[in-house]
Amino acid sequence: MISSWNSVVKEDDIVFHLGDVNSYSLSKMKEIINKLKFYIIKYKIENIN
């Protein structure tokens, strides 16, 4: 997955991820995300009910 992703996405690309990202432990997900190329913009939307 990482090599496929990085062959398409460049260091300065902005990727919008609009859903769940993992089924691994938090430490494993951090390891994977740190290997992916993309520009990180963190934004959290709170559930408003």
mmCIF file of C-alpha atoms in Angstrom:
data_model
loop_
_atom_site.group_PDB
_atom_site.id
_atom_site.type_symbol
_atom_site.label_atom_id
_atom_site.label_comp_id
_atom_site.label_asym_id
_atom_site.label_seq_id
_atom_site.Cartn_x
_atom_site.Cartn_y
_atom_site.Cartn_z
ATOM 1 C CA MET A 1 0.000 0.000 0.000
ATOM 2 C CA ILE A 2 2.739 2.454 0.947
ATOM 3 C CA SER A 3 4.737 2.059 -2.276
ATOM 4 C CA SER A 4 1.575 2.277 -4.418
ATOM 5 C CA TRP A 5 0.452 5.413 -2.577
ATOM 6 C CA ASN A 6 3.859 7.099 -2.786
ATOM 7 C CA SER A 7 4.175 6.335 -6.510
ATOM 8 C CA VAL A 8 1.104 8.520 -7.136
ATOM 9 C CA VAL A 9 0.986 11.045 -4.271
ATOM 10 C CA LYS A 10 3.806 13.609 -4.066
ATOM 11 C CA GLU A 11 5.278 15.312 -0.965
ATOM 12 C CA ASP A 12 3.339 18.558 -1.500
ATOM 13 C CA ASP A 13 0.006 17.001 -2.553
ATOM 14 C CA ILE A 14 -2.987 17.656 -0.347
ATOM 15 C CA VAL A 15 -5.111 14.572 0.296
ATOM 16 C CA PHE A 16 -8.613 14.763 1.714
ATOM 17 C CA HIS A 17 -9.452 11.657 3.690
ATOM 18 C CA LEU A 18 -13.114 11.549 4.589
ATOM 19 C CA GLY A 19 -13.521 8.375 6.555
ATOM 20 C CA ASP A 20 -12.035 5.801 8.841
ATOM 21 C CA VAL A 21 -8.368 5.218 8.234
ATOM 22 C CA ASN A 22 -7.400 2.211 10.266
ATOM 23 C CA SER A 23 -8.003 -1.236 11.575
ATOM 24 C CA TYR A 24 -4.606 -1.405 13.273
ATOM 25 C CA SER A 25 -3.316 -0.289 16.642
ATOM 26 C CA LEU A 26 -2.537 3.400 17.084
ATOM 27 C CA SER A 27 1.217 2.767 17.064
ATOM 28 C CA LYS A 28 1.001 0.756 13.808
ATOM 29 C CA MET A 29 -1.116 3.466 12.153
ATOM 30 C CA LYS A 30 1.392 6.167 13.144
ATOM 31 C CA GLU A 31 4.160 4.045 11.613
ATOM 32 C CA ILE A 32 2.229 3.670 8.338
ATOM 33 C CA ILE A 33 1.136 7.317 8.121
ATOM 34 C CA ASN A 34 4.701 8.537 8.697
ATOM 35 C CA LYS A 35 5.788 6.625 5.578
ATOM 36 C CA LEU A 36 3.103 8.120 3.311
ATOM 37 C CA LYS A 37 3.739 11.194 1.195
ATOM 38 C CA PHE A 38 1.260 14.051 1.587
ATOM 39 C CA TYR A 39 0.853 17.438 3.189
ATOM 40 C CA ILE A 40 -0.946 17.057 6.519
ATOM 41 C CA ILE A 41 -3.766 19.414 7.457
ATOM 42 C CA LYS A 42 -5.424 18.326 10.682
ATOM 43 C CA TYR A 43 -9.069 19.236 11.093
ATOM 44 C CA LYS A 44 -11.555 17.657 13.435
ATOM 45 C CA ILE A 45 -15.299 17.984 13.106
ATOM 46 C CA GLU A 46 -17.192 17.376 16.311
ATOM 47 C CA ASN A 47 -20.468 15.517 16.261
ATOM 48 C CA ILE A 48 -23.203 18.103 16.752
ATOM 49 C CA ASN A 49 -26.505 16.665 17.980
#
